[in-house]
CSV table of C-alpha atoms in Angstrom, one decimal:
chain,number,residue,atom,x,y,z
A,1,ALA,CA,-19.3,36.8,-12.9
A,2,GLU,CA,-17.4,33.5,-13.0
A,3,VAL,CA,-15.6,32.4,-9.9
A,4,ALA,CA,-12.0,31.6,-10.8
A,5,PRO,CA,-10.9,28.1,-9.6
A,6,PHE,CA,-8.6,28.2,-6.6
A,7,ASP,CA,-5.5,26.1,-7.1
A,8,PRO,CA,-3.8,25.7,-3.7
A,9,GLY,CA,-0.7,24.3,-5.3
A,10,GLN,CA,-0.3,27.4,-7.4
A,11,LYS,CA,-1.1,29.6,-4.4
A,12,ILE,CA,1.7,27.9,-2.5
A,13,ILE,CA,4.1,28.5,-5.4
A,14,GLU,CA,3.0,32.1,-5.4
A,15,TYR,CA,4.0,32.4,-1.7
A,16,ARG,CA,7.4,30.9,-2.4
A,17,VAL,CA,8.1,33.0,-5.4
A,18,ALA,CA,7.0,36.2,-3.7
A,19,GLU,CA,9.2,35.5,-0.7
A,20,PRO,CA,11.5,32.5,-1.4
A,21,ARG,CA,12.1,30.4,1.7
A,22,PRO,CA,11.5,33.2,4.1
A,23,LEU,CA,11.6,31.1,7.2
A,24,VAL,CA,14.7,29.1,6.6
A,25,ARG,CA,16.5,32.3,5.7
A,26,MET,CA,15.9,33.7,9.2
A,27,THR,CA,18.4,33.7,12.0
A,28,VAL,CA,17.7,31.1,14.6
A,29,GLU,CA,16.8,33.9,17.0
A,30,GLY,CA,14.5,35.5,14.4
A,31,PHE,CA,12.7,32.1,13.7
A,32,ALA,CA,12.3,31.5,17.5
A,33,ASP,CA,10.9,35.0,18.0
A,34,GLU,CA,8.5,34.5,15.0
A,35,LEU,CA,7.3,31.3,16.6
A,36,GLY,CA,6.6,33.1,19.8
A,37,SER,CA,4.4,35.7,18.2
A,38,ASN,CA,0.6,35.7,17.9
A,39,SER,CA,0.8,34.6,14.3
A,40,PRO,CA,-0.5,30.9,13.9
A,41,ALA,CA,2.2,30.2,11.3
A,42,PRO,CA,4.9,29.1,11.4
A,43,GLY,CA,3.8,26.5,13.9
A,44,GLY,CA,4.2,22.9,14.8
A,45,GLY,CA,4.3,21.6,11.2
A,46,SER,CA,7.2,23.8,10.3
A,47,VAL,CA,9.0,23.0,13.6
A,48,ALA,CA,8.5,19.3,12.9
A,49,ALA,CA,10.2,19.7,9.5
A,50,LEU,CA,13.0,21.7,11.0
A,51,ALA,CA,13.6,19.1,13.7
A,52,GLY,CA,14.0,16.5,10.9
A,53,SER,CA,16.3,18.7,8.9
A,54,LEU,CA,18.5,19.2,12.0
A,55,ALA,CA,18.6,15.5,12.4
A,56,GLY,CA,19.8,15.1,8.8
A,57,GLY,CA,22.5,17.6,9.4
A,58,LEU,CA,23.8,15.8,12.5
A,59,VAL,CA,23.8,12.5,10.6
A,60,SER,CA,25.9,14.1,7.8
A,61,MET,CA,28.2,15.6,10.4
A,62,VAL,CA,28.9,12.2,12.0
A,63,ALA,CA,29.5,10.6,8.6
A,64,ALA,CA,32.0,13.4,7.8
A,65,LEU,CA,33.7,13.0,11.2
A,66,THR,CA,34.1,9.3,10.5
A,67,HIS,CA,35.4,9.4,6.9
A,68,GLY,CA,39.1,9.0,6.7
A,69,LYS,CA,39.6,8.6,10.5
A,70,LYS,CA,42.0,6.0,11.8
A,71,GLY,CA,40.1,2.8,12.8
A,72,TYR,CA,37.2,3.7,10.5
A,73,ARG,CA,38.7,3.7,7.0
A,74,GLU,CA,36.9,0.5,6.1
A,75,HIS,CA,33.7,2.5,6.3
A,76,ASP,CA,34.7,5.3,4.1
A,77,ALA,CA,32.5,4.3,1.1
A,78,SER,CA,29.4,3.8,3.3
A,79,MET,CA,30.1,7.1,5.1
A,80,ASP,CA,30.2,8.9,1.8
A,81,ARG,CA,26.9,7.4,0.9
A,82,LEU,CA,25.3,8.2,4.3
A,83,GLY,CA,26.6,11.8,4.2
A,84,LEU,CA,25.2,12.4,0.8
A,85,GLU,CA,21.8,10.8,1.6
A,86,ALA,CA,21.6,12.8,4.9
A,87,GLN,CA,22.3,16.0,3.1
A,88,ALA,CA,19.6,15.4,0.6
A,89,LEU,CA,17.1,14.6,3.3
A,90,LYS,CA,18.1,17.7,5.2
A,91,ASP,CA,17.5,19.8,2.2
A,92,GLN,CA,14.0,18.3,1.5
A,93,LEU,CA,13.0,18.8,5.2
A,94,LEU,CA,14.3,22.4,5.1
A,95,ALA,CA,12.1,23.1,2.1
A,96,ALA,CA,9.2,21.6,4.0
A,97,VAL,CA,9.6,24.2,6.8
A,98,ASP,CA,8.4,26.9,4.4
A,99,ARG,CA,6.1,24.7,2.4
A,100,ASP,CA,4.1,23.8,5.6
A,101,THR,CA,3.6,27.5,6.5
A,102,ALA,CA,2.7,28.4,2.9
A,103,ALA,CA,0.2,25.6,2.8
A,104,PHE,CA,-1.4,26.9,6.0
A,105,ASN,CA,-1.6,30.4,4.5
A,106,ALA,CA,-3.2,29.0,1.4
A,107,VAL,CA,-5.9,27.3,3.5
A,108,MET,CA,-6.6,30.6,5.3
A,109,ASP,CA,-6.9,32.4,1.9
A,110,CYS,CA,-9.6,29.9,1.0
A,111,PHE,CA,-11.7,30.9,4.0
A,112,ARG,CA,-11.5,34.5,2.7
A,113,LEU,CA,-13.0,33.6,-0.7
A,114,PRO,CA,-16.5,35.1,-1.4
A,115,LYS,CA,-19.6,33.2,-0.5
A,116,GLY,CA,-22.4,35.4,-1.5
A,117,SER,CA,-23.9,33.1,-4.1
A,118,GLU,CA,-24.5,29.4,-4.3
A,119,GLU,CA,-21.8,29.1,-7.0
A,120,GLU,CA,-19.3,31.0,-4.8
A,121,ARG,CA,-20.1,28.9,-1.8
A,122,ALA,CA,-19.6,25.7,-3.7
A,123,ALA,CA,-16.3,27.0,-5.2
A,124,ARG,CA,-15.1,28.1,-1.8
A,125,GLU,CA,-15.9,24.7,-0.2
A,126,GLU,CA,-14.1,22.9,-3.0
A,127,ALA,CA,-11.1,25.2,-2.6
A,128,ILE,CA,-11.0,24.6,1.2
A,129,VAL,CA,-11.0,20.8,0.8
A,130,ALA,CA,-8.2,21.0,-1.9
A,131,ALA,CA,-6.1,23.3,0.2
A,132,ASN,CA,-6.5,21.2,3.3
A,133,LYS,CA,-5.5,18.1,1.4
A,134,ALA,CA,-2.4,19.9,0.1
A,135,ALA,CA,-1.6,21.1,3.7
A,136,THR,CA,-2.0,17.5,5.0
A,137,GLU,CA,0.2,15.9,2.3
A,138,ILE,CA,3.2,18.0,3.4
A,139,PRO,CA,3.4,16.7,7.0
A,140,LEU,CA,2.6,13.2,5.7
A,141,SER,CA,5.7,13.4,3.6
A,142,VAL,CA,7.7,14.8,6.5
A,143,ILE,CA,7.0,11.6,8.5
A,144,GLY,CA,8.5,9.5,5.8
A,145,LEU,CA,11.5,11.7,5.4
A,146,CYS,CA,12.1,11.6,9.2
A,147,ALA,CA,12.0,7.8,9.1
A,148,LYS,CA,14.6,7.8,6.4
A,149,VAL,CA,16.8,10.0,8.5
A,150,LEU,CA,16.4,7.6,11.4
A,151,GLU,CA,17.5,4.7,9.3
A,152,LEU,CA,20.7,6.7,8.4
A,153,ALA,CA,21.2,7.7,12.1
A,154,GLN,CA,21.1,4.0,13.1
A,155,GLU,CA,23.9,3.3,10.6
A,156,VAL,CA,26.2,6.1,11.7
A,157,ALA,CA,25.5,5.2,15.3
A,158,ALA,CA,26.5,1.6,14.7
A,159,ARG,CA,29.5,2.1,12.4
A,160,GLY,CA,30.4,5.8,12.7
A,161,ASN,CA,33.0,7.6,14.9
A,162,GLN,CA,32.0,6.6,18.4
A,163,ASN,CA,33.3,10.0,19.7
A,164,SER,CA,30.2,11.4,17.9
A,165,LEU,CA,27.8,8.8,19.2
A,166,SER,CA,25.9,11.3,21.2
A,167,ASP,CA,25.4,13.4,18.0
A,168,ALA,CA,23.9,10.3,16.3
A,169,GLY,CA,21.6,9.9,19.3
A,170,VAL,CA,20.4,13.5,19.2
A,171,ALA,CA,19.8,13.0,15.5
A,172,GLY,CA,17.5,10.1,16.4
A,173,LEU,CA,15.6,12.1,19.0
A,174,MET,CA,15.1,15.1,16.6
A,175,ALA,CA,13.9,12.9,13.7
A,176,ARG,CA,11.6,10.9,16.0
A,177,ALA,CA,10.1,14.1,17.4
A,178,GLY,CA,9.8,15.5,13.8
A,179,ALA,CA,7.9,12.4,12.7
A,180,TRP,CA,5.4,12.6,15.6
A,181,GLY,CA,5.0,16.4,15.2
A,182,ALA,CA,4.2,15.9,11.5
A,183,PHE,CA,1.7,13.1,12.4
A,184,TYR,CA,-0.1,15.5,14.8
A,185,ASN,CA,-0.4,17.9,11.9
A,186,VAL,CA,-1.9,15.2,9.7
A,187,LEU,CA,-4.4,14.4,12.3
A,188,ILE,CA,-5.5,17.9,13.0
A,189,ASN,CA,-6.2,18.6,9.3
A,190,LEU,CA,-8.3,15.5,8.6
A,191,PRO,CA,-11.6,16.7,10.2
A,192,GLY,CA,-11.7,19.6,7.8
A,193,ILE,CA,-11.6,17.4,4.8
A,194,GLU,CA,-15.0,16.1,3.5
A,195,ASP,CA,-13.6,13.1,1.7
A,196,GLU,CA,-13.8,10.1,3.9
A,197,PRO,CA,-12.0,7.6,1.7
A,198,TRP,CA,-9.1,10.0,1.2
A,199,CYS,CA,-9.0,10.7,5.0
A,200,ALA,CA,-9.0,7.1,5.9
A,201,GLU,CA,-6.2,6.3,3.5
A,202,THR,CA,-4.2,9.2,4.6
A,203,ARG,CA,-4.6,8.4,8.3
A,204,GLN,CA,-3.6,4.8,7.7
A,205,ALA,CA,-0.5,5.9,5.8
A,206,GLY,CA,0.4,8.4,8.5
A,207,GLU,CA,-0.1,5.8,11.3
A,208,ALA,CA,2.1,3.3,9.5
A,209,ALA,CA,4.8,5.8,8.8
A,210,VAL,CA,5.0,7.2,12.3
A,211,GLN,CA,4.9,3.8,13.9
A,212,HIS,CA,7.9,2.8,11.7
A,213,ALA,CA,9.7,6.0,12.7
A,214,ASP,CA,8.9,5.5,16.4
A,215,GLN,CA,10.3,1.9,16.3
A,216,LEU,CA,13.5,3.1,14.6
A,217,GLY,CA,13.8,5.9,17.1
A,218,ALA,CA,13.2,3.7,20.2
A,219,SER,CA,15.7,1.1,19.0
A,220,LEU,CA,18.3,3.8,18.3
A,221,GLN,CA,17.8,5.5,21.6
A,222,GLN,CA,18.2,2.2,23.5
A,223,ALA,CA,21.4,1.4,21.6
A,224,VAL,CA,22.9,4.8,22.1
A,225,VAL,CA,22.2,4.8,25.9
A,226,GLU,CA,23.6,1.3,26.3
A,227,LYS,CA,26.8,2.2,24.4
A,228,LEU,CA,27.3,5.5,26.2
A,229,SER,CA,26.7,3.8,29.6
A,230,ALA,CA,29.1,1.0,29.0
A,231,PRO,CA,32.3,1.1,31.1
A,232,ALA,CA,35.3,2.5,29.2
A,233,GLU,CA,37.7,-0.2,27.9
């Protein structure tokens, strides 16, 4: 009998169609309880994406609390832009919460494929590599999205409503944590992928992205602490 090719991308789509965005539809309590169970997913990858999405939400909030306020009206146009961009990033990162878990489940399905014949074993190994690549590309994208959130957080911290400065700072912390968490998930997947050029390129891209995010986060954190610690005028 022919072994049907395993398409991890299609498998992930099947998960999403069968149960659309099950994680992000949970209550906060339900999601936290699910994390605390003995199921390996959702795990760190989904939490990293969630951290980034929360950061995007905070950036949007600061922009909204700045727009139209006395003393900040000169920034209305930029706050409109920042709010819209932050909302879009928040939505992309929210989608990644479920995509990360679906990708992990797809990898696990590959390990359950039959391996009785040489053809089956070859197909199974090929499927595992493809699924691991798909599962690695998701956190890699999360790092870049978190870096973009950090860029927006810097802007709202600098020009936004200073009564919400601490919120911009928390956005920076969450996005920075999201970037590092996603990078950890890139690293843990690479040893299971027998494609050295692809792994080297992916690791290099991940390192560059997380270093960029880390620099943005460190700069923002320093600026926020200095502003919040300054004597009141």
